[in-house]
Tab-separated table of C-alpha atoms and ligand atoms in Angstrom:
chain	number	residue	atom	x	y	z
N	1	MET	CA	104.981	46.036	-41.662
N	2	ARG	CA	106.707	42.353	-41.698
N	3	VAL	CA	106.810	41.219	-45.448
N	4	PRO	CA	106.917	37.627	-45.616
N	5	LEU	CA	109.385	35.429	-47.292
N	6	ILE	CA	108.359	32.284	-48.960
N	7	ALA	CA	111.738	30.677	-49.943
N	8	GLY	CA	112.453	26.580	-51.719
N	9	ASN	CA	114.975	24.861	-50.014
N	10	TRP	CA	115.081	21.951	-52.765
N	11	LYS	CA	117.313	19.858	-51.473
N	12	MET	CA	119.564	17.171	-52.705
N	13	HIS	CA	117.411	17.974	-56.308
N	14	LYS	CA	117.343	19.183	-59.927
N	15	THR	CA	120.651	19.398	-62.267
N	16	VAL	CA	121.329	22.727	-63.826
N	17	GLY	CA	118.561	22.018	-66.194
N	18	GLU	CA	116.297	21.356	-64.048
N	19	ALA	CA	116.767	24.176	-62.039
N	20	VAL	CA	116.272	27.078	-64.708
N	21	ASP	CA	113.697	25.237	-66.679
N	22	PHE	CA	112.205	25.435	-63.130
N	23	ILE	CA	112.647	29.521	-63.168
N	24	ASN	CA	112.154	30.125	-66.448
N	25	GLN	CA	108.669	28.433	-65.427
N	26	LEU	CA	107.960	30.477	-62.152
N	27	LYS	CA	108.924	33.369	-63.327
N	28	PRO	CA	105.399	34.397	-65.133
N	29	GLU	CA	103.660	33.132	-62.236
N	30	VAL	CA	104.964	35.129	-59.996
N	31	ALA	CA	105.581	38.564	-62.073
N	32	ASP	CA	102.977	40.103	-60.332
N	33	VAL	CA	103.424	39.099	-56.605
N	34	LYS	CA	103.608	42.076	-54.749
N	35	ASN	CA	103.243	41.373	-51.174
N	36	ALA	CA	105.595	38.364	-50.443
N	37	GLU	CA	109.787	38.340	-51.180
N	38	ILE	CA	110.252	34.821	-52.632
N	39	LEU	CA	113.775	32.995	-52.440
N	40	ILE	CA	114.687	29.633	-54.043
N	41	CYS	CA	117.298	27.961	-52.225
N	42	PRO	CA	119.202	25.221	-54.867
N	43	THR	CA	122.657	22.657	-55.109
N	44	PHE	CA	125.345	24.430	-55.064
N	45	THR	CA	126.003	23.433	-58.418
N	46	ALA	CA	123.087	25.079	-59.886
N	47	LEU	CA	123.786	28.450	-58.249
N	48	TYR	CA	125.533	30.276	-60.764
N	49	ALA	CA	122.648	29.176	-63.290
N	50	VAL	CA	120.218	30.198	-61.586
N	51	GLY	CA	121.432	33.258	-60.458
N	52	GLN	CA	121.315	34.128	-64.200
N	53	ALA	CA	118.561	32.794	-64.895
N	54	ILE	CA	116.517	35.307	-61.465
N	55	LYS	CA	118.113	38.303	-63.227
N	56	ASP	CA	115.835	39.952	-64.579
N	57	SER	CA	112.884	38.357	-61.449
N	58	LYS	CA	112.188	39.368	-58.702
N	59	ILE	CA	113.233	36.074	-57.413
N	60	GLU	CA	116.044	35.956	-55.536
N	61	MET	CA	118.552	32.919	-54.373
N	62	GLY	CA	120.147	31.194	-51.126
N	63	ALA	CA	122.889	28.197	-50.835
N	64	GLN	CA	121.416	25.888	-48.555
N	65	ASP	CA	124.901	25.912	-46.237
N	66	VAL	CA	128.212	27.447	-46.195
N	67	PHE	CA	131.643	27.587	-44.819
N	68	TRP	CA	133.061	29.663	-42.223
N	69	ASN	CA	136.498	31.256	-43.439
N	70	THR	CA	136.622	33.040	-46.961
N	71	LYS	CA	139.374	30.850	-48.366
N	72	GLY	CA	142.030	27.410	-47.572
N	73	ALA	CA	142.355	23.733	-46.938
N	74	TYR	CA	138.749	23.224	-46.460
N	75	THR	CA	138.095	20.073	-49.210
N	76	GLY	CA	134.227	20.326	-50.433
N	77	GLU	CA	133.447	23.500	-48.333
N	78	ILE	CA	132.148	26.842	-49.932
N	79	SER	CA	132.579	29.974	-48.591
N	80	PRO	CA	130.585	33.090	-47.782
N	81	LEU	CA	132.713	34.908	-51.286
N	82	MET	CA	131.754	32.357	-53.201
N	83	LEU	CA	127.699	32.670	-52.850
N	84	THR	CA	128.062	36.071	-53.248
N	85	ASP	CA	130.254	35.508	-56.568
N	86	VAL	CA	127.653	34.246	-57.677
N	87	GLY	CA	124.679	35.947	-56.977
N	88	CYS	CA	122.673	34.648	-53.583
N	89	THR	CA	121.758	37.219	-50.923
N	90	TYR	CA	120.319	34.186	-48.910
N	91	VAL	CA	122.287	31.770	-46.710
N	92	ILE	CA	120.462	29.061	-45.056
N	93	ILE	CA	121.992	27.594	-41.513
N	94	GLY	CA	121.850	25.112	-39.417
N	95	HIS	CA	119.324	23.068	-41.246
N	96	SER	CA	118.713	19.833	-39.125
N	97	GLU	CA	119.457	17.593	-42.342
N	98	THR	CA	123.240	19.349	-42.021
N	99	ARG	CA	123.219	19.966	-37.839
N	100	GLY	CA	123.976	16.093	-36.472
N	101	ARG	CA	121.395	15.293	-33.397
N	102	PHE	CA	124.549	12.507	-32.518
N	103	GLY	CA	122.972	8.946	-31.134
N	104	VAL	CA	119.303	10.341	-32.098
N	105	VAL	CA	117.390	7.814	-34.884
N	106	GLU	CA	114.230	8.668	-34.709
N	107	GLU	CA	110.851	6.151	-36.521
N	108	GLY	CA	110.183	8.446	-39.443
N	109	MET	CA	113.342	10.532	-39.702
N	110	THR	CA	114.527	10.741	-43.343
N	111	PRO	CA	117.997	8.574	-43.901
N	112	ALA	CA	119.389	12.269	-44.756
N	113	LEU	CA	118.200	13.620	-40.919
N	114	GLN	CA	119.717	9.644	-39.361
N	115	ALA	CA	123.302	10.564	-41.273
N	116	TYR	CA	124.577	13.124	-39.129
N	117	PHE	CA	126.773	15.074	-40.932
N	118	GLY	CA	128.067	17.100	-38.063
N	119	GLY	CA	126.990	20.235	-37.205
N	120	THR	CA	126.491	21.965	-33.395
N	121	ASP	CA	125.031	25.661	-32.446
N	122	GLU	CA	128.628	26.454	-32.489
N	123	SER	CA	129.348	25.868	-35.936
N	124	VAL	CA	125.915	28.201	-36.418
N	125	ASN	CA	126.862	30.527	-34.648
N	126	LYS	CA	130.530	31.150	-36.808
N	127	LYS	CA	128.296	30.523	-40.236
N	128	LEU	CA	126.106	33.183	-38.671
N	129	HIS	CA	128.886	35.612	-38.144
N	130	ALA	CA	131.143	34.792	-42.219
N	131	ALA	CA	127.449	34.614	-42.940
N	132	ILE	CA	126.352	38.608	-41.697
N	133	ALA	CA	130.168	40.059	-42.730
N	134	ALA	CA	130.601	38.841	-46.503
N	135	GLY	CA	126.959	40.804	-46.998
N	136	LEU	CA	124.181	37.807	-46.703
N	137	LYS	CA	121.324	37.282	-44.771
N	138	PRO	CA	120.833	33.903	-42.677
N	139	ILE	CA	117.945	32.353	-42.563
N	140	VAL	CA	118.642	30.025	-39.571
N	141	CYS	CA	117.230	26.857	-38.255
N	142	VAL	CA	115.850	25.906	-35.330
N	143	GLY	CA	113.404	22.760	-34.219
N	144	GLU	CA	113.506	20.023	-31.292
N	145	THR	CA	113.211	16.421	-32.778
N	146	LEU	CA	109.981	14.006	-31.536
N	147	ALA	CA	111.483	12.352	-27.898
N	148	GLU	CA	112.462	16.637	-27.305
N	149	ARG	CA	109.044	17.334	-28.136
N	150	ASN	CA	107.948	14.177	-25.832
N	151	ALA	CA	109.917	14.447	-23.408
N	152	GLY	CA	108.285	18.031	-23.167
N	153	LYS	CA	111.774	19.733	-23.802
N	154	ALA	CA	111.129	21.097	-27.053
N	155	ASP	CA	110.318	24.836	-26.336
N	156	GLU	CA	113.770	24.448	-24.086
N	157	ILE	CA	115.804	23.169	-26.737
N	158	ILE	CA	114.485	26.017	-29.251
N	159	GLN	CA	115.505	28.174	-26.811
N	160	SER	CA	118.834	27.809	-25.712
N	161	GLN	CA	119.578	27.489	-30.141
N	162	VAL	CA	118.333	30.569	-30.860
N	163	LYS	CA	120.744	31.907	-27.999
N	164	ASN	CA	123.663	29.517	-28.694
N	165	GLY	CA	123.437	30.117	-32.301
N	166	LEU	CA	123.291	34.296	-32.535
N	167	ALA	CA	125.226	34.790	-30.372
N	168	GLY	CA	127.889	38.486	-30.492
N	169	ILE	CA	124.930	39.489	-32.920
N	170	THR	CA	124.213	42.828	-32.510
N	171	GLN	CA	120.322	44.474	-32.509
N	172	GLU	CA	120.927	46.076	-35.703
N	173	GLN	CA	121.852	42.602	-37.506
N	174	ALA	CA	119.105	40.660	-35.045
N	175	ALA	CA	116.422	43.190	-36.717
N	176	SER	CA	116.796	41.799	-39.834
N	177	MET	CA	117.144	37.902	-39.244
N	178	VAL	CA	115.441	35.157	-40.430
N	179	ILE	CA	114.636	32.365	-37.926
N	180	ALA	CA	113.392	29.006	-39.314
N	181	TYR	CA	111.495	26.705	-37.589
N	182	GLU	CA	111.147	23.910	-38.440
N	183	PRO	CA	110.308	20.803	-35.963
N	184	VAL	CA	112.294	17.265	-36.891
N	185	TRP	CA	109.949	15.042	-37.402
N	186	ALA	CA	107.958	17.178	-39.716
N	187	ILE	CA	110.327	17.012	-42.231
N	188	GLY	CA	109.554	15.298	-45.108
N	189	THR	CA	107.692	13.302	-43.656
N	190	GLY	CA	104.048	14.676	-44.381
N	191	GLU	CA	103.657	15.501	-40.606
N	192	THR	CA	102.342	19.075	-40.089
N	193	CYS	CA	102.538	20.595	-36.639
N	194	ASP	CA	99.317	22.236	-35.956
N	195	THR	CA	98.784	25.964	-36.784
N	196	PRO	CA	98.282	27.151	-33.209
N	197	GLU	CA	101.590	24.868	-31.937
N	198	ALA	CA	103.209	26.251	-35.291
N	199	GLU	CA	102.408	30.175	-33.875
N	200	ARG	CA	102.667	29.258	-30.739
N	201	VAL	CA	106.433	28.414	-30.737
N	202	CYS	CA	106.979	30.876	-33.505
N	203	GLY	CA	105.495	33.727	-30.989
N	204	MET	CA	107.999	32.119	-28.386
N	205	ILE	CA	110.735	32.489	-30.613
N	206	ARG	CA	110.125	35.787	-31.627
N	207	LYS	CA	109.726	36.597	-27.510
N	208	THR	CA	113.211	34.993	-27.432
N	209	MET	CA	114.547	37.525	-29.082
N	210	ALA	CA	113.597	40.173	-27.702
N	211	THR	CA	114.848	38.929	-24.716
N	212	LEU	CA	117.958	38.637	-25.770
N	213	PHE	CA	117.897	41.273	-28.973
N	214	GLY	CA	114.863	44.208	-27.233
N	215	GLU	CA	111.810	44.522	-28.435
N	216	SER	CA	112.017	46.338	-31.616
N	217	ALA	CA	114.299	43.938	-33.001
N	218	ALA	CA	112.038	40.881	-32.270
N	219	GLN	CA	109.353	43.135	-34.263
N	220	SER	CA	111.032	43.239	-37.361
N	221	MET	CA	112.289	40.072	-37.210
N	222	ARG	CA	110.867	37.683	-39.618
N	223	VAL	CA	110.418	33.555	-38.022
N	224	GLN	CA	108.879	31.130	-40.901
N	225	TYR	CA	107.142	27.663	-40.036
N	226	GLY	CA	108.895	24.786	-41.931
N	227	GLY	CA	108.023	21.516	-42.306
N	228	SER	CA	105.457	20.052	-44.492
N	229	VAL	CA	104.058	23.526	-45.994
N	230	LYS	CA	101.949	22.382	-48.644
N	231	PRO	CA	99.528	24.527	-50.876
N	232	ALA	CA	96.473	23.311	-48.774
N	233	ASN	CA	97.784	24.161	-45.434
N	234	ALA	CA	99.895	27.349	-46.650
N	235	LYS	CA	97.234	29.819	-46.481
N	236	GLU	CA	96.270	29.179	-43.027
N	237	LEU	CA	99.313	29.175	-41.445
N	238	LEU	CA	100.677	32.284	-42.397
N	239	SER	CA	97.768	33.842	-41.676
N	240	GLN	CA	99.746	33.524	-38.622
N	241	PRO	CA	100.386	36.667	-36.622
N	242	ASN	CA	103.518	35.327	-35.922
N	243	ILE	CA	104.463	33.204	-38.990
N	244	ASP	CA	106.239	35.562	-41.170
N	245	GLY	CA	106.917	33.211	-44.086
N	246	ALA	CA	107.189	29.836	-44.668
N	247	LEU	CA	110.572	27.519	-45.709
N	248	VAL	CA	108.986	25.105	-48.447
N	249	GLY	CA	110.992	21.507	-48.905
N	250	GLY	CA	109.182	19.265	-51.209
N	251	ALA	CA	106.233	21.115	-52.116
N	252	ALA	CA	109.147	23.651	-54.098
N	253	LEU	CA	110.345	21.221	-56.454
N	254	LYS	CA	107.101	21.644	-58.817
N	255	VAL	CA	105.991	24.829	-59.817
N	256	PRO	CA	102.233	24.789	-59.740
N	257	ASP	CA	102.798	23.913	-56.068
N	258	PHE	CA	105.030	26.046	-54.671
N	259	ALA	CA	103.686	29.204	-57.427
N	260	ALA	CA	100.204	27.982	-55.062
N	261	ILE	CA	102.169	28.449	-51.733
N	262	VAL	CA	103.441	32.158	-52.387
N	263	LYS	CA	99.683	33.023	-53.762
N	264	SER	CA	98.863	32.395	-50.372
N	265	ALA	CA	101.204	34.866	-48.535
C	1	LIG	P1	109.404	19.676	-46.535
C	1	LIG	O1	108.340	20.654	-46.805
C	1	LIG	O2	109.441	18.077	-47.647
C	1	LIG	O3	108.501	18.661	-45.467
C	1	LIG	O4	110.896	19.823	-46.094
C	1	LIG	C1	110.949	21.005	-44.666
C	1	LIG	C2	112.418	21.479	-44.793
C	1	LIG	O5	112.854	20.908	-44.340
C	1	LIG	C3	112.474	22.973	-45.300
C	1	LIG	O6	113.800	23.229	-45.547
């Protein structure tokens, strides 16, 4: 039985004070939740304080990105060790707002998606290995742009992101992986991938995992859906057999909305 993982990706929102207030308000709301794992991914600057605030609760904490070396002359980067040090158990890797899509600017993309911070399946893979080595649980994001979808290439793109992003991990590591399917055109746009299609793609990701790492690993790993998840659509999405959780952006910034999504799992 796969326990759904409901994760809030706060992106570049909330000061330390706002982050701690959120956690203190969320704690009583989710105190009785038993059938879901609850994860909050704050900005780097709020990690330490949130790590302290979640101590007497079932809320877990993740970072929004990580670098692959433990230490060194890498200005602006954060190592896996620094994340475990402040209490992270998870880390998001390869979010489309950090991956970069050279030459692809589409109508409706948020400014961050247009900014091309760089990042490829190769850097995703290096980050993944470093995160696993440090004991972090990775959430690897995959997903196609609108142009790729319209060209009929969505499945092919996602399969290659899974294959290349996860290259070199063991069957055992694959079994505890989380992959988040986030269609780029559904992120921050209010546009949701309709439920049958989200379920189809999440099932396709599980099949790809079975081909790469065996059926048993594919059945234990979790596939999240992300992209305009809100209280109104969460129940339907989360009741699909191949959707094992949600990676929530905008709706994770307000306690009542996020708590409602957690409770619909
Ligand atoms: P929204 O829920 O705001 O569309 O963001 C999704 C996302 O990118 C989560 O990582």
